[in-house]
Tab-separated table of C-alpha atoms in Angstrom:
chain	number	residue	atom	x	y	z
A	1	UNK	CA	132.620	52.742	-47.361
A	2	UNK	CA	131.613	54.525	-44.230
A	3	UNK	CA	127.690	54.745	-43.653
A	4	UNK	CA	125.829	57.760	-44.416
A	5	UNK	CA	124.951	60.001	-41.593
A	6	UNK	CA	122.070	61.757	-43.517
A	7	UNK	CA	118.895	60.456	-44.685
A	8	UNK	CA	118.486	63.047	-47.507
A	9	UNK	CA	120.784	65.294	-49.492
A	10	UNK	CA	119.219	68.307	-50.738
A	11	UNK	CA	121.169	69.807	-53.624
A	12	UNK	CA	119.990	73.564	-54.162
A	13	UNK	CA	118.986	75.907	-51.331
A	14	UNK	CA	116.513	78.038	-53.048
A	15	UNK	CA	112.766	78.375	-51.806
A	16	UNK	CA	111.479	74.940	-52.560
A	17	UNK	CA	115.020	73.278	-51.586
A	18	UNK	CA	114.903	74.948	-47.955
A	19	UNK	CA	111.096	74.346	-47.826
A	20	UNK	CA	111.625	70.678	-48.439
A	21	UNK	CA	114.476	70.514	-45.905
A	22	UNK	CA	112.182	72.234	-43.221
A	23	UNK	CA	109.331	69.529	-43.702
A	24	UNK	CA	111.679	66.578	-43.793
A	25	UNK	CA	113.407	67.873	-40.699
A	26	UNK	CA	109.881	67.834	-38.936
A	27	UNK	CA	109.764	63.913	-39.672
A	28	UNK	CA	113.162	63.687	-37.948
A	29	UNK	CA	114.825	62.780	-41.114
A	30	UNK	CA	118.526	64.131	-41.141
A	31	UNK	CA	119.102	66.476	-44.037
A	32	UNK	CA	122.371	67.910	-45.679
A	33	UNK	CA	121.384	71.030	-47.515
A	34	UNK	CA	123.788	71.942	-50.207
A	35	UNK	CA	124.332	75.522	-50.782
A	36	UNK	CA	127.798	76.673	-52.281
A	37	UNK	CA	129.383	79.237	-50.432
A	38	UNK	CA	129.391	81.576	-53.009
A	39	UNK	CA	126.242	81.165	-55.183
A	40	UNK	CA	126.036	82.970	-58.455
A	41	UNK	CA	123.691	85.732	-58.461
A	42	UNK	CA	120.345	84.711	-60.261
A	43	UNK	CA	120.160	88.149	-62.357
A	44	UNK	CA	116.677	88.853	-61.011
A	45	UNK	CA	118.034	90.417	-57.757
A	46	UNK	CA	115.553	92.539	-55.729
A	47	UNK	CA	112.962	92.629	-58.638
A	48	UNK	CA	111.388	89.213	-58.113
A	49	UNK	CA	107.964	88.710	-56.669
A	50	UNK	CA	105.648	85.644	-57.008
A	51	UNK	CA	102.089	85.241	-56.936
A	52	UNK	CA	101.498	82.575	-54.212
A	53	UNK	CA	98.475	80.258	-53.692
A	54	UNK	CA	96.499	79.742	-50.890
A	55	UNK	CA	97.822	76.103	-50.631
A	56	UNK	CA	101.399	77.591	-50.572
A	57	UNK	CA	100.664	80.106	-47.996
A	58	UNK	CA	99.071	77.231	-45.774
A	59	UNK	CA	102.528	75.312	-46.376
A	60	UNK	CA	104.904	78.187	-45.388
A	61	UNK	CA	102.559	79.387	-42.703
A	62	UNK	CA	102.926	75.877	-41.189
A	63	UNK	CA	106.750	76.609	-41.266
A	64	UNK	CA	106.629	79.978	-39.699
A	65	UNK	CA	107.870	81.310	-42.638
A	66	UNK	CA	105.328	83.673	-43.934
A	67	UNK	CA	106.437	87.003	-44.478
A	68	UNK	CA	104.160	90.250	-43.194
A	69	UNK	CA	101.509	91.961	-45.032
A	70	UNK	CA	104.100	94.588	-46.416
A	71	UNK	CA	106.258	91.630	-47.993
A	72	UNK	CA	102.905	89.310	-49.005
A	73	UNK	CA	100.258	91.720	-50.351
A	74	UNK	CA	96.884	89.922	-50.599
A	75	UNK	CA	95.340	90.005	-53.976
A	76	UNK	CA	91.359	90.919	-53.870
A	77	UNK	CA	90.857	90.765	-57.401
A	78	UNK	CA	92.411	90.112	-60.798
A	79	UNK	CA	91.486	91.842	-64.170
A	80	UNK	CA	92.658	90.504	-67.597
A	81	UNK	CA	92.346	92.576	-70.756
A	82	UNK	CA	92.506	90.978	-74.195
A	83	UNK	CA	93.856	92.809	-77.185
A	84	UNK	CA	90.487	94.319	-78.116
A	85	UNK	CA	87.326	94.266	-75.922
A	86	UNK	CA	87.734	90.915	-74.297
A	87	UNK	CA	88.193	90.918	-70.842
A	88	UNK	CA	87.583	88.845	-67.497
A	89	UNK	CA	87.655	89.822	-63.894
A	90	UNK	CA	88.130	87.402	-60.688
A	91	UNK	CA	87.236	88.614	-57.143
A	92	UNK	CA	87.782	87.169	-53.739
A	93	UNK	CA	84.403	88.291	-52.486
A	94	UNK	CA	82.790	86.218	-55.567
A	95	UNK	CA	84.470	83.164	-54.310
A	96	UNK	CA	84.232	84.036	-50.822
A	97	UNK	CA	87.820	83.731	-49.749
A	98	UNK	CA	90.125	86.102	-47.957
A	99	UNK	CA	92.189	86.406	-51.196
A	100	UNK	CA	92.746	85.033	-54.557
A	101	UNK	CA	96.693	84.768	-54.094
A	102	UNK	CA	99.515	86.774	-52.109
A	103	UNK	CA	102.165	88.891	-54.156
A	104	UNK	CA	105.261	87.933	-52.007
A	105	UNK	CA	108.631	89.691	-52.183
A	106	UNK	CA	111.333	86.982	-52.739
A	107	UNK	CA	114.208	88.368	-50.840
A	108	UNK	CA	111.914	88.802	-47.904
A	109	UNK	CA	110.798	84.972	-48.089
A	110	UNK	CA	114.179	83.609	-48.497
A	111	UNK	CA	115.514	85.151	-45.283
A	112	UNK	CA	112.585	83.783	-43.301
A	113	UNK	CA	113.405	80.510	-44.816
A	114	UNK	CA	117.303	80.641	-44.387
A	115	UNK	CA	116.577	81.751	-40.676
A	116	UNK	CA	114.368	78.751	-39.991
A	117	UNK	CA	117.039	76.517	-41.484
A	118	UNK	CA	119.878	77.769	-39.503
A	119	UNK	CA	117.667	76.816	-36.262
A	120	UNK	CA	116.750	73.196	-37.247
A	121	UNK	CA	119.142	70.856	-35.742
A	122	UNK	CA	118.156	68.181	-38.283
A	123	UNK	CA	119.391	70.188	-41.132
A	124	UNK	CA	122.992	70.444	-41.913
A	125	UNK	CA	124.203	73.066	-44.171
A	126	UNK	CA	126.898	71.871	-46.423
A	127	UNK	CA	128.939	73.386	-49.493
A	128	UNK	CA	129.125	70.044	-51.602
A	129	UNK	CA	127.083	67.011	-51.873
A	130	UNK	CA	127.222	64.351	-49.167
A	131	UNK	CA	126.374	60.559	-49.415
A	132	UNK	CA	122.855	59.737	-48.678
A	133	UNK	CA	120.051	57.303	-49.347
A	134	UNK	CA	117.975	59.893	-51.177
A	135	UNK	CA	119.385	62.995	-53.259
A	136	UNK	CA	116.740	65.596	-54.125
A	137	UNK	CA	117.853	67.910	-56.909
A	138	UNK	CA	116.209	71.372	-56.351
A	139	UNK	CA	118.840	73.344	-58.241
A	140	UNK	CA	116.666	75.030	-60.831
A	141	UNK	CA	116.096	74.622	-64.655
A	142	UNK	CA	119.974	74.983	-65.210
A	143	UNK	CA	120.587	71.907	-62.733
A	144	UNK	CA	124.279	70.426	-63.449
A	145	UNK	CA	123.217	67.424	-61.238
A	146	UNK	CA	120.403	66.547	-63.488
A	147	UNK	CA	122.771	66.646	-66.343
A	148	UNK	CA	125.172	64.624	-64.436
A	149	UNK	CA	122.655	61.840	-63.686
A	150	UNK	CA	121.735	61.436	-67.596
A	151	UNK	CA	118.171	62.776	-67.257
A	152	UNK	CA	117.250	64.677	-70.145
A	153	UNK	CA	115.171	68.115	-70.046
A	154	UNK	CA	112.719	68.133	-72.888
A	155	UNK	CA	112.528	71.812	-73.488
A	156	UNK	CA	110.429	74.164	-75.909
A	157	UNK	CA	111.571	77.609	-76.255
A	158	UNK	CA	108.835	80.224	-76.497
A	159	UNK	CA	109.762	83.068	-79.069
A	160	UNK	CA	109.548	85.382	-75.800
A	161	UNK	CA	111.710	86.696	-72.915
A	162	UNK	CA	110.342	88.099	-69.508
A	163	UNK	CA	111.570	91.438	-68.495
A	164	UNK	CA	110.967	92.199	-64.856
A	165	UNK	CA	111.197	95.329	-62.910
A	166	UNK	CA	109.064	97.476	-60.424
A	167	UNK	CA	107.198	100.469	-60.290
A	168	UNK	CA	105.906	103.193	-58.201
A	169	UNK	CA	102.518	104.126	-59.239
A	170	UNK	CA	100.218	107.705	-58.870
A	171	UNK	CA	97.498	105.694	-57.820
A	172	UNK	CA	97.305	103.307	-55.096
A	173	UNK	CA	96.913	99.206	-56.785
A	174	UNK	CA	93.823	98.550	-54.674
A	175	UNK	CA	95.238	95.148	-54.083
A	176	UNK	CA	94.191	94.393	-57.672
A	177	UNK	CA	96.481	92.179	-59.958
A	178	UNK	CA	96.325	93.297	-63.742
A	179	UNK	CA	97.438	91.680	-67.028
A	180	UNK	CA	96.971	92.673	-70.259
A	181	UNK	CA	97.614	90.542	-73.775
A	182	UNK	CA	98.591	93.177	-76.634
A	183	UNK	CA	97.784	92.666	-80.216
A	184	UNK	CA	101.498	91.882	-80.879
A	185	UNK	CA	101.686	89.007	-78.526
A	186	UNK	CA	103.062	90.838	-75.431
A	187	UNK	CA	101.695	90.146	-71.922
A	188	UNK	CA	102.152	92.404	-69.139
A	189	UNK	CA	101.301	91.982	-65.393
A	190	UNK	CA	101.181	94.305	-62.687
A	191	UNK	CA	101.170	92.685	-59.344
A	192	UNK	CA	100.573	94.656	-56.297
A	193	UNK	CA	103.257	95.141	-53.619
A	194	UNK	CA	103.888	96.988	-50.356
A	195	UNK	CA	100.748	95.980	-48.720
A	196	UNK	CA	97.041	96.879	-48.974
A	197	UNK	CA	97.748	100.736	-49.122
A	198	UNK	CA	100.543	100.450	-51.509
A	199	UNK	CA	101.497	101.990	-54.700
A	200	UNK	CA	104.142	99.773	-55.926
A	201	UNK	CA	103.589	96.909	-58.444
A	202	UNK	CA	106.035	94.057	-59.604
A	203	UNK	CA	106.169	93.992	-63.598
A	204	UNK	CA	106.337	90.946	-65.633
A	205	UNK	CA	106.540	91.861	-69.313
A	206	UNK	CA	106.680	88.948	-71.630
A	207	UNK	CA	107.916	90.267	-75.053
A	208	UNK	CA	109.207	88.815	-78.328
A	209	UNK	CA	112.817	87.732	-77.962
A	210	UNK	CA	113.543	90.219	-81.263
A	211	UNK	CA	112.334	93.182	-79.206
A	212	UNK	CA	114.469	92.516	-75.835
A	213	UNK	CA	117.466	94.248	-76.808
A	214	UNK	CA	115.329	97.427	-77.887
A	215	UNK	CA	113.198	97.710	-74.630
A	216	UNK	CA	116.254	96.863	-72.586
A	217	UNK	CA	118.100	99.868	-74.411
A	218	UNK	CA	115.350	102.287	-73.288
A	219	UNK	CA	116.167	104.739	-70.295
A	220	UNK	CA	113.802	104.481	-67.491
A	221	UNK	CA	111.522	107.274	-68.242
A	222	UNK	CA	110.690	105.671	-71.700
A	223	UNK	CA	110.565	102.267	-70.508
A	224	UNK	CA	107.897	103.348	-68.160
A	225	UNK	CA	106.218	105.254	-70.653
A	226	UNK	CA	105.605	102.067	-72.858
A	227	UNK	CA	104.008	100.448	-70.022
A	228	UNK	CA	102.060	103.357	-69.066
A	229	UNK	CA	100.630	103.223	-72.631
A	230	UNK	CA	99.910	99.420	-72.524
A	231	UNK	CA	98.167	99.573	-68.823
A	232	UNK	CA	96.004	102.205	-70.416
A	233	UNK	CA	96.922	104.791	-67.429
A	234	UNK	CA	95.207	102.347	-65.128
A	235	UNK	CA	97.363	103.280	-62.225
A	236	UNK	CA	98.242	106.991	-63.320
A	237	UNK	CA	101.996	108.121	-63.974
A	238	UNK	CA	104.279	105.323	-63.281
A	239	UNK	CA	107.939	105.518	-62.588
A	240	UNK	CA	110.648	102.609	-62.524
A	241	UNK	CA	112.140	102.000	-58.941
A	242	UNK	CA	114.374	98.859	-59.703
A	243	UNK	CA	116.548	97.527	-62.220
A	244	UNK	CA	115.381	95.531	-65.210
A	245	UNK	CA	116.226	91.614	-65.232
A	246	UNK	CA	115.363	89.530	-68.451
A	247	UNK	CA	115.642	85.599	-69.179
A	248	UNK	CA	114.298	83.357	-71.755
A	249	UNK	CA	110.634	81.701	-71.581
A	250	UNK	CA	110.312	77.841	-72.179
A	251	UNK	CA	108.060	74.981	-71.505
A	252	UNK	CA	110.117	72.048	-70.097
A	253	UNK	CA	109.844	68.787	-68.016
A	254	UNK	CA	112.381	66.235	-67.299
A	255	UNK	CA	112.123	63.080	-68.795
A	256	UNK	CA	112.341	61.263	-65.561
A	257	UNK	CA	111.658	62.861	-61.942
A	258	UNK	CA	113.086	59.610	-59.883
A	259	UNK	CA	115.677	57.052	-60.339
A	260	UNK	CA	118.422	55.313	-59.004
A	261	UNK	CA	121.784	57.154	-58.625
A	262	UNK	CA	124.139	55.663	-61.476
A	263	UNK	CA	127.066	54.156	-59.881
A	264	UNK	CA	126.098	54.423	-56.190
A	265	UNK	CA	124.261	51.214	-55.349
A	266	UNK	CA	121.717	51.854	-52.796
A	267	UNK	CA	121.108	55.572	-53.526
A	268	UNK	CA	118.207	57.268	-55.389
A	269	UNK	CA	117.428	60.695	-56.722
A	270	UNK	CA	114.028	62.964	-57.061
A	271	UNK	CA	113.991	66.078	-59.100
A	272	UNK	CA	111.578	69.052	-57.579
A	273	UNK	CA	110.940	72.366	-58.586
A	274	UNK	CA	112.221	74.013	-61.749
A	275	UNK	CA	114.976	71.127	-62.011
A	276	UNK	CA	111.978	69.107	-62.787
A	277	UNK	CA	110.004	71.330	-65.049
A	278	UNK	CA	109.122	74.853	-66.136
A	279	UNK	CA	106.226	76.705	-67.680
A	280	UNK	CA	105.066	79.974	-69.039
A	281	UNK	CA	104.997	82.927	-66.182
A	282	UNK	CA	101.629	84.308	-67.372
A	283	UNK	CA	99.334	82.214	-64.923
A	284	UNK	CA	102.176	82.799	-62.015
A	285	UNK	CA	101.915	79.171	-60.978
A	286	UNK	CA	105.903	78.250	-61.356
A	287	UNK	CA	106.611	78.390	-57.804
A	288	UNK	CA	103.713	77.119	-56.591
A	289	UNK	CA	103.898	73.954	-58.604
A	290	UNK	CA	107.626	73.847	-57.133
A	291	UNK	CA	106.311	74.141	-53.525
A	292	UNK	CA	103.680	71.501	-54.471
A	293	UNK	CA	106.537	69.278	-55.267
A	294	UNK	CA	108.074	69.636	-51.713
A	295	UNK	CA	104.734	68.962	-50.101
A	296	UNK	CA	103.813	65.993	-51.983
A	297	UNK	CA	107.605	64.458	-51.369
A	298	UNK	CA	107.545	65.215	-47.803
A	299	UNK	CA	104.077	63.534	-47.782
A	300	UNK	CA	105.108	60.575	-49.479
A	301	UNK	CA	108.064	59.966	-47.409
A	302	UNK	CA	106.100	60.693	-44.155
A	303	UNK	CA	103.532	58.422	-44.953
A	304	UNK	CA	105.808	55.604	-46.165
A	305	UNK	CA	105.279	52.248	-44.787
A	306	UNK	CA	107.428	51.387	-41.902
A	307	UNK	CA	109.643	48.939	-43.845
A	308	UNK	CA	110.220	51.216	-46.774
A	309	UNK	CA	113.269	53.187	-46.696
A	310	UNK	CA	113.503	56.971	-48.168
A	311	UNK	CA	115.262	55.712	-51.267
A	312	UNK	CA	112.503	53.085	-52.421
A	313	UNK	CA	111.991	53.388	-55.952
A	314	UNK	CA	108.140	52.345	-55.753
A	315	UNK	CA	107.739	54.952	-52.920
A	316	UNK	CA	109.230	57.738	-54.917
A	317	UNK	CA	107.185	57.035	-57.937
A	318	UNK	CA	104.217	57.651	-56.264
A	319	UNK	CA	105.718	61.129	-55.878
A	320	UNK	CA	106.286	61.357	-59.647
A	321	UNK	CA	102.898	60.409	-60.653
A	322	UNK	CA	101.378	62.812	-58.490
A	323	UNK	CA	103.350	65.805	-59.278
A	324	UNK	CA	103.591	64.888	-63.188
A	325	UNK	CA	99.962	65.122	-63.091
A	326	UNK	CA	99.570	68.545	-61.596
A	327	UNK	CA	102.280	70.031	-63.742
A	328	UNK	CA	100.728	68.540	-66.998
A	329	UNK	CA	97.309	70.331	-66.085
A	330	UNK	CA	98.723	73.574	-65.184
A	331	UNK	CA	101.259	73.711	-68.247
A	332	UNK	CA	98.503	72.851	-70.817
A	333	UNK	CA	96.513	75.552	-69.405
A	334	UNK	CA	99.501	77.974	-69.835
A	335	UNK	CA	100.810	76.938	-72.889
A	336	UNK	CA	97.336	76.898	-74.640
A	337	UNK	CA	97.036	80.513	-73.510
A	338	UNK	CA	100.620	81.679	-74.927
A	339	UNK	CA	99.739	80.071	-78.298
A	340	UNK	CA	96.284	81.553	-78.310
A	341	UNK	CA	97.283	85.256	-77.751
A	342	UNK	CA	100.743	84.870	-79.632
A	343	UNK	CA	98.912	84.404	-83.090
A	344	UNK	CA	98.054	87.494	-84.909
A	345	UNK	CA	95.533	86.035	-87.411
A	346	UNK	CA	92.292	87.939	-87.325
A	347	UNK	CA	90.381	84.655	-86.578
A	348	UNK	CA	92.684	83.978	-83.795
A	349	UNK	CA	92.009	87.776	-82.308
A	350	UNK	CA	88.283	87.169	-82.971
A	351	UNK	CA	88.367	84.100	-80.965
A	352	UNK	CA	90.373	84.688	-77.912
A	353	UNK	CA	88.436	88.364	-77.171
A	354	UNK	CA	84.945	86.351	-77.721
A	355	UNK	CA	86.483	83.438	-75.589
A	356	UNK	CA	87.334	85.956	-72.742
A	357	UNK	CA	83.937	87.695	-72.950
A	358	UNK	CA	82.121	84.349	-72.701
A	359	UNK	CA	84.447	82.882	-69.928
A	360	UNK	CA	83.624	85.747	-67.953
A	361	UNK	CA	80.150	85.148	-67.883
A	362	UNK	CA	80.295	81.461	-67.450
A	363	UNK	CA	79.590	81.315	-63.799
A	364	UNK	CA	80.345	77.853	-62.286
A	365	UNK	CA	83.120	77.097	-64.804
A	366	UNK	CA	84.712	80.524	-64.218
A	367	UNK	CA	84.641	79.779	-60.308
A	368	UNK	CA	86.150	76.214	-61.049
A	369	UNK	CA	88.812	77.236	-62.968
A	370	UNK	CA	89.771	80.102	-60.505
A	371	UNK	CA	89.680	77.748	-57.699
A	372	UNK	CA	92.141	75.476	-59.558
A	373	UNK	CA	94.484	78.268	-60.007
A	374	UNK	CA	94.276	79.006	-56.545
A	375	UNK	CA	94.910	75.246	-55.333
A	376	UNK	CA	91.751	75.012	-53.472
A	377	UNK	CA	89.727	72.901	-56.006
């Protein structure tokens, strides 16, 4: 068998895969980045936007892949409303930070990462997997490679789907992210777009599965009217400016994140991003955790002892332990909130709205939680 000409093969050229490739290439590792010539459409199209933490911003800035302010809107405050009187608010001023997070237009970020990869001589873009001491799987939650490796994906399906779109609003968003929990278990988020003075928001509406067909069947005006009502007219009249995308929500974790490649002596694998885990989008942390995977794996490989190869399983388990702990902490928080706000019993309604009011007045606890979510604690 011919010796491999690559140190690492990354299967999946999404945001996490490209970020990892760039980080490893900086270490003079030779990377093969697998991106099929005809990727199937994700179904999300241009409606996708993510809330990226200060830690994710620092990582991407270091790669010179941070979009300009029109495509990366700083969030100066976040307002969360319960289904009765409960509410809480976070502000960048109170935490003495420039922004709580940034709402990033996904296509803009993907273009920057793709361009950086194209000009990195230590990255070879290939259309099929190649042999390498280490294979990193970044193919997303439906990863075929993960299944081929015999790694199970423990999955709990929420009785919800997400519907995403974009709105143009009568009033400017004021760099405020807004979220509403409704009495019937829905969660609606308005995320500010198009810069500091923008009137556009990305919408993520988590809705019970049995209502998806009804909502998707509404015309644009009727759909916008529903959002107008849920938001309490916070931004005035609203109008859809993008198609709607929908996907099921789940909590999931791969049973193993690293291991030996079956039938291929001397080769190992690691999972990263959605191939390793998935969580509810209500806290907007999914991509931040995935980028954290890329940063940690690159750190572990970069700081390895001189005598350890990149496929050393003891080395890779350092990555696995670190990232499983971070995922568990974040997933417990998001799952707990989903379970609490998904219940309609009077006691649960009373508890969650009282809890939001108490949390809003909690001072140091509130600041600590906010900094954890920002990745700065």
